[in-house]
Amino acid sequence: PRAPSSPGWRVLCLLVSGACGLSPALPDSARLHESAWNAATDSRTGIPAAGSGVFLALGVDDRVSDWAQRNTPVFGSVANAQRESDALRTLAHRSMDIALLSHFYTEGISPRSWWQVGLGYGSAITATETAGALKKLVGRDRPHPSPSSPSWPSQHATRAFAYSSSARAAFQSAGTRNLFSTSIVAMGEASAVGCAWARIESGSHYPSDVLAGAALGNFTTLFIQEAFDFHDSPFSLVVFPGP
């Protein structure tokens, strides 16, 4: 049937056409539970979480922290470690940005690509804010106490690992697996690990803090990426305006 000739009707039809063609599917409770389980049982979540528990249970946080600050085996000084922790977190951020740009190259300037950008940045922000809330709830002192910022978990480590996990997820979403994507993911993961260790050498955090942050960053990213993944709508509407 021909559409009415009213300009307003034509605009409405075009808007509905764009909205119905592609749309993200909101998760139901079953999907949320499945996504949470998959994120929690992922090795990049479970191993650092278990490591954090071991450090806390054995009470060796102080010894490792003191040794790292005294010897600074990687960064050479506490000041260098403090500075490089920010630089390495930024490098992990850039790995995610590159992965997101590659998604546009593979998928084009499409709703799916923009949705992946939202998932990446949304994961990083959510993970960081969750870590901040946990820090206030736990209230653990840093190796060098700072009244305005408690210690557990490390927000630097949380955000860095959220970035590296989002880079990996962006390439997986685009179906990209080659030397370039593998190199960028490796860069992001190495940067996140370096950032976490730098927080220990700088005396900003204990080992259990950064391990918990790594687990939280990975868990949050995997959960959001899976639960809110983009799905093509089963419905589509095409408008053919009449004369």
mmCIF file with all atom_site columns, N, CA, C and O in Angstrom, residues 131-132 135-136 139-156 199 203-205 209:
data_model
loop_
_atom_site.group_PDB
_atom_site.id
_atom_site.type_symbol
_atom_site.label_atom_id
_atom_site.label_alt_id
_atom_site.label_comp_id
_atom_site.label_asym_id
_atom_site.label_entity_id
_atom_site.label_seq_id
_atom_site.pdbx_PDB_ins_code
_atom_site.Cartn_x
_atom_site.Cartn_y
_atom_site.Cartn_z
_atom_site.occupancy
_atom_site.B_iso_or_equiv
_atom_site.pdbx_formal_charge
_atom_site.auth_seq_id
_atom_site.auth_comp_id
_atom_site.auth_asym_id
_atom_site.auth_atom_id
_atom_site.pdbx_PDB_model_num
ATOM 1   N N  . ALA A 1 131 ? 35.170 -0.447 41.665 1.00 0.00 ? 131 ALA A N  1
ATOM 2   C CA . ALA A 1 131 ? 36.375 -0.525 42.494 1.00 0.00 ? 131 ALA A CA 1
ATOM 3   C C  . ALA A 1 131 ? 36.409 0.603  43.517 1.00 0.00 ? 131 ALA A C  1
ATOM 4   O O  . ALA A 1 131 ? 36.786 0.390  44.683 1.00 0.00 ? 131 ALA A O  1
ATOM 5   N N  . GLY A 1 132 ? 36.008 1.800  43.100 1.00 0.00 ? 132 GLY A N  1
ATOM 6   C CA . GLY A 1 132 ? 35.980 2.928  44.027 1.00 0.00 ? 132 GLY A CA 1
ATOM 7   C C  . GLY A 1 132 ? 35.016 2.699  45.179 1.00 0.00 ? 132 GLY A C  1
ATOM 8   O O  . GLY A 1 132 ? 35.308 3.029  46.340 1.00 0.00 ? 132 GLY A O  1
ATOM 9   N N  . LYS A 1 135 ? 36.544 0.162  47.549 1.00 0.00 ? 135 LYS A N  1
ATOM 10  C CA . LYS A 1 135 ? 37.627 0.760  48.353 1.00 0.00 ? 135 LYS A CA 1
ATOM 11  C C  . LYS A 1 135 ? 37.056 1.448  49.590 1.00 0.00 ? 135 LYS A C  1
ATOM 12  O O  . LYS A 1 135 ? 37.568 1.297  50.707 1.00 0.00 ? 135 LYS A O  1
ATOM 13  N N  . LYS A 1 136 ? 35.974 2.201  49.378 1.00 0.00 ? 136 LYS A N  1
ATOM 14  C CA . LYS A 1 136 ? 35.363 2.913  50.506 1.00 0.00 ? 136 LYS A CA 1
ATOM 15  C C  . LYS A 1 136 ? 34.719 1.945  51.483 1.00 0.00 ? 136 LYS A C  1
ATOM 16  O O  . LYS A 1 136 ? 34.735 2.157  52.694 1.00 0.00 ? 136 LYS A O  1
ATOM 17  N N  . GLY A 1 139 ? 37.906 -0.038 53.129 1.00 0.00 ? 139 GLY A N  1
ATOM 18  C CA . GLY A 1 139 ? 38.652 0.929  53.931 1.00 0.00 ? 139 GLY A CA 1
ATOM 19  C C  . GLY A 1 139 ? 40.043 0.491  54.343 1.00 0.00 ? 139 GLY A C  1
ATOM 20  O O  . GLY A 1 139 ? 40.539 0.867  55.404 1.00 0.00 ? 139 GLY A O  1
ATOM 21  N N  . ARG A 1 140 ? 40.708 -0.287 53.519 1.00 0.00 ? 140 ARG A N  1
ATOM 22  C CA . ARG A 1 140 ? 42.047 -0.766 53.851 1.00 0.00 ? 140 ARG A CA 1
ATOM 23  C C  . ARG A 1 140 ? 43.080 0.327  53.571 1.00 0.00 ? 140 ARG A C  1
ATOM 24  O O  . ARG A 1 140 ? 43.029 1.005  52.545 1.00 0.00 ? 140 ARG A O  1
ATOM 25  N N  . ASP A 1 141 ? 44.047 0.495  54.474 1.00 0.00 ? 141 ASP A N  1
ATOM 26  C CA . ASP A 1 141 ? 45.103 1.490  54.269 1.00 0.00 ? 141 ASP A CA 1
ATOM 27  C C  . ASP A 1 141 ? 46.073 1.038  53.186 1.00 0.00 ? 141 ASP A C  1
ATOM 28  O O  . ASP A 1 141 ? 46.352 -0.152 53.035 1.00 0.00 ? 141 ASP A O  1
ATOM 29  N N  . ARG A 1 142 ? 46.605 1.996  52.451 1.00 0.00 ? 142 ARG A N  1
ATOM 30  C CA . ARG A 1 142 ? 47.656 1.722  51.477 1.00 0.00 ? 142 ARG A CA 1
ATOM 31  C C  . ARG A 1 142 ? 48.975 1.456  52.215 1.00 0.00 ? 142 ARG A C  1
ATOM 32  O O  . ARG A 1 142 ? 49.090 1.747  53.412 1.00 0.00 ? 142 ARG A O  1
ATOM 33  N N  . PRO A 1 143 ? 49.992 0.940  51.495 1.00 0.00 ? 143 PRO A N  1
ATOM 34  C CA . PRO A 1 143 ? 51.318 0.823  52.120 1.00 0.00 ? 143 PRO A CA 1
ATOM 35  C C  . PRO A 1 143 ? 51.804 2.160  52.676 1.00 0.00 ? 143 PRO A C  1
ATOM 36  O O  . PRO A 1 143 ? 52.414 2.210  53.752 1.00 0.00 ? 143 PRO A O  1
ATOM 37  N N  . HIS A 1 144 ? 51.536 3.229  51.920 1.00 0.00 ? 144 HIS A N  1
ATOM 38  C CA . HIS A 1 144 ? 51.748 4.584  52.424 1.00 0.00 ? 144 HIS A CA 1
ATOM 39  C C  . HIS A 1 144 ? 50.364 5.196  52.574 1.00 0.00 ? 144 HIS A C  1
ATOM 40  O O  . HIS A 1 144 ? 49.773 5.648  51.588 1.00 0.00 ? 144 HIS A O  1
ATOM 41  N N  . PRO A 1 145 ? 49.804 5.193  53.774 1.00 0.00 ? 145 PRO A N  1
ATOM 42  C CA . PRO A 1 145 ? 48.390 5.548  53.965 1.00 0.00 ? 145 PRO A CA 1
ATOM 43  C C  . PRO A 1 145 ? 48.021 6.894  53.347 1.00 0.00 ? 145 PRO A C  1
ATOM 44  O O  . PRO A 1 145 ? 48.765 7.866  53.407 1.00 0.00 ? 145 PRO A O  1
ATOM 45  N N  . SER A 1 146 ? 46.840 6.902  52.729 1.00 0.00 ? 146 SER A N  1
ATOM 46  C CA . SER A 1 146 ? 46.267 8.118  52.152 1.00 0.00 ? 146 SER A CA 1
ATOM 47  C C  . SER A 1 146 ? 44.816 8.174  52.607 1.00 0.00 ? 146 SER A C  1
ATOM 48  O O  . SER A 1 146 ? 43.994 7.385  52.124 1.00 0.00 ? 146 SER A O  1
ATOM 49  N N  . PRO A 1 147 ? 44.489 9.084  53.526 1.00 0.00 ? 147 PRO A N  1
ATOM 50  C CA . PRO A 1 147 ? 43.140 9.108  54.097 1.00 0.00 ? 147 PRO A CA 1
ATOM 51  C C  . PRO A 1 147 ? 42.030 9.250  53.052 1.00 0.00 ? 147 PRO A C  1
ATOM 52  O O  . PRO A 1 147 ? 40.933 8.732  53.229 1.00 0.00 ? 147 PRO A O  1
ATOM 53  N N  . SER A 1 148 ? 42.341 9.931  51.952 1.00 0.00 ? 148 SER A N  1
ATOM 54  C CA . SER A 1 148 ? 41.305 10.190 50.949 1.00 0.00 ? 148 SER A CA 1
ATOM 55  C C  . SER A 1 148 ? 41.129 9.047  49.954 1.00 0.00 ? 148 SER A C  1
ATOM 56  O O  . SER A 1 148 ? 40.183 9.050  49.172 1.00 0.00 ? 148 SER A O  1
ATOM 57  N N  . SER A 1 149 ? 42.028 8.062  49.961 1.00 0.00 ? 149 SER A N  1
ATOM 58  C CA . SER A 1 149 ? 41.957 6.986  48.973 1.00 0.00 ? 149 SER A CA 1
ATOM 59  C C  . SER A 1 149 ? 42.428 5.668  49.585 1.00 0.00 ? 149 SER A C  1
ATOM 60  O O  . SER A 1 149 ? 43.636 5.419  49.680 1.00 0.00 ? 149 SER A O  1
ATOM 61  N N  . PRO A 1 150 ? 41.500 4.797  49.987 1.00 0.00 ? 150 PRO A N  1
ATOM 62  C CA . PRO A 1 150 ? 41.884 3.476  50.523 1.00 0.00 ? 150 PRO A CA 1
ATOM 63  C C  . PRO A 1 150 ? 42.552 2.608  49.461 1.00 0.00 ? 150 PRO A C  1
ATOM 64  O O  . PRO A 1 150 ? 42.709 3.008  48.308 1.00 0.00 ? 150 PRO A O  1
ATOM 65  N N  . SER A 1 151 ? 42.887 1.380  49.843 1.00 0.00 ? 151 SER A N  1
ATOM 66  C CA . SER A 1 151 ? 43.802 0.585  49.022 1.00 0.00 ? 151 SER A CA 1
ATOM 67  C C  . SER A 1 151 ? 43.158 -0.524 48.195 1.00 0.00 ? 151 SER A C  1
ATOM 68  O O  . SER A 1 151 ? 43.525 -0.726 47.043 1.00 0.00 ? 151 SER A O  1
ATOM 69  N N  . TRP A 1 152 ? 42.207 -1.287 48.764 1.00 0.00 ? 152 TRP A N  1
ATOM 70  C CA . TRP A 1 152 ? 41.706 -2.509 48.110 1.00 0.00 ? 152 TRP A CA 1
ATOM 71  C C  . TRP A 1 152 ? 40.330 -2.284 47.523 1.00 0.00 ? 152 TRP A C  1
ATOM 72  O O  . TRP A 1 152 ? 39.423 -1.866 48.233 1.00 0.00 ? 152 TRP A O  1
ATOM 73  N N  . PRO A 1 153 ? 40.158 -2.591 46.211 1.00 0.00 ? 153 PRO A N  1
ATOM 74  C CA . PRO A 1 153 ? 41.134 -3.003 45.192 1.00 0.00 ? 153 PRO A CA 1
ATOM 75  C C  . PRO A 1 153 ? 41.752 -1.791 44.495 1.00 0.00 ? 153 PRO A C  1
ATOM 76  O O  . PRO A 1 153 ? 41.281 -0.664 44.680 1.00 0.00 ? 153 PRO A O  1
ATOM 77  N N  . SER A 1 154 ? 42.764 -2.036 43.690 1.00 0.00 ? 154 SER A N  1
ATOM 78  C CA . SER A 1 154 ? 43.433 -0.969 42.955 1.00 0.00 ? 154 SER A CA 1
ATOM 79  C C  . SER A 1 154 ? 42.586 -0.517 41.760 1.00 0.00 ? 154 SER A C  1
ATOM 80  O O  . SER A 1 154 ? 42.250 -1.314 40.894 1.00 0.00 ? 154 SER A O  1
ATOM 81  N N  . GLN A 1 155 ? 42.248 0.784  41.729 1.00 0.00 ? 155 GLN A N  1
ATOM 82  C CA . GLN A 1 155 ? 41.486 1.293  40.590 1.00 0.00 ? 155 GLN A CA 1
ATOM 83  C C  . GLN A 1 155 ? 42.343 1.365  39.329 1.00 0.00 ? 155 GLN A C  1
ATOM 84  O O  . GLN A 1 155 ? 41.832 1.186  38.222 1.00 0.00 ? 155 GLN A O  1
ATOM 85  N N  . HIS A 1 156 ? 43.636 1.649  39.485 1.00 0.00 ? 156 HIS A N  1
ATOM 86  C CA . HIS A 1 156 ? 44.527 1.647  38.322 1.00 0.00 ? 156 HIS A CA 1
ATOM 87  C C  . HIS A 1 156 ? 44.504 0.277  37.641 1.00 0.00 ? 156 HIS A C  1
ATOM 88  O O  . HIS A 1 156 ? 44.338 0.171  36.420 1.00 0.00 ? 156 HIS A O  1
ATOM 89  N N  . ARG A 1 199 ? 52.196 -0.237 40.447 1.00 0.00 ? 199 ARG A N  1
ATOM 90  C CA . ARG A 1 199 ? 51.501 0.240  41.641 1.00 0.00 ? 199 ARG A CA 1
ATOM 91  C C  . ARG A 1 199 ? 52.097 -0.390 42.911 1.00 0.00 ? 199 ARG A C  1
ATOM 92  O O  . ARG A 1 199 ? 52.077 0.226  43.980 1.00 0.00 ? 199 ARG A O  1
ATOM 93  N N  . GLY A 1 203 ? 54.647 1.713  45.910 1.00 0.00 ? 203 GLY A N  1
ATOM 94  C CA . GLY A 1 203 ? 54.121 1.769  47.274 1.00 0.00 ? 203 GLY A CA 1
ATOM 95  C C  . GLY A 1 203 ? 52.689 2.246  47.348 1.00 0.00 ? 203 GLY A C  1
ATOM 96  O O  . GLY A 1 203 ? 52.190 2.560  48.433 1.00 0.00 ? 203 GLY A O  1
ATOM 97  N N  . SER A 1 204 ? 52.013 2.258  46.192 1.00 0.00 ? 204 SER A N  1
ATOM 98  C CA . SER A 1 204 ? 50.618 2.711  46.176 1.00 0.00 ? 204 SER A CA 1
ATOM 99  C C  . SER A 1 204 ? 49.651 1.609  46.561 1.00 0.00 ? 204 SER A C  1
ATOM 100 O O  . SER A 1 204 ? 48.555 1.887  47.070 1.00 0.00 ? 204 SER A O  1
ATOM 101 N N  . HIS A 1 205 ? 50.036 0.348  46.301 1.00 0.00 ? 205 HIS A N  1
ATOM 102 C CA . HIS A 1 205 ? 49.129 -0.775 46.553 1.00 0.00 ? 205 HIS A CA 1
ATOM 103 C C  . HIS A 1 205 ? 49.896 -2.021 46.954 1.00 0.00 ? 205 HIS A C  1
ATOM 104 O O  . HIS A 1 205 ? 51.080 -2.174 46.622 1.00 0.00 ? 205 HIS A O  1
ATOM 105 N N  . ASP A 1 209 ? 45.824 -6.063 46.297 1.00 0.00 ? 209 ASP A N  1
ATOM 106 C CA . ASP A 1 209 ? 45.010 -4.980 45.749 1.00 0.00 ? 209 ASP A CA 1
ATOM 107 C C  . ASP A 1 209 ? 44.962 -5.033 44.224 1.00 0.00 ? 209 ASP A C  1
ATOM 108 O O  . ASP A 1 209 ? 43.893 -4.909 43.617 1.00 0.00 ? 209 ASP A O  1
#
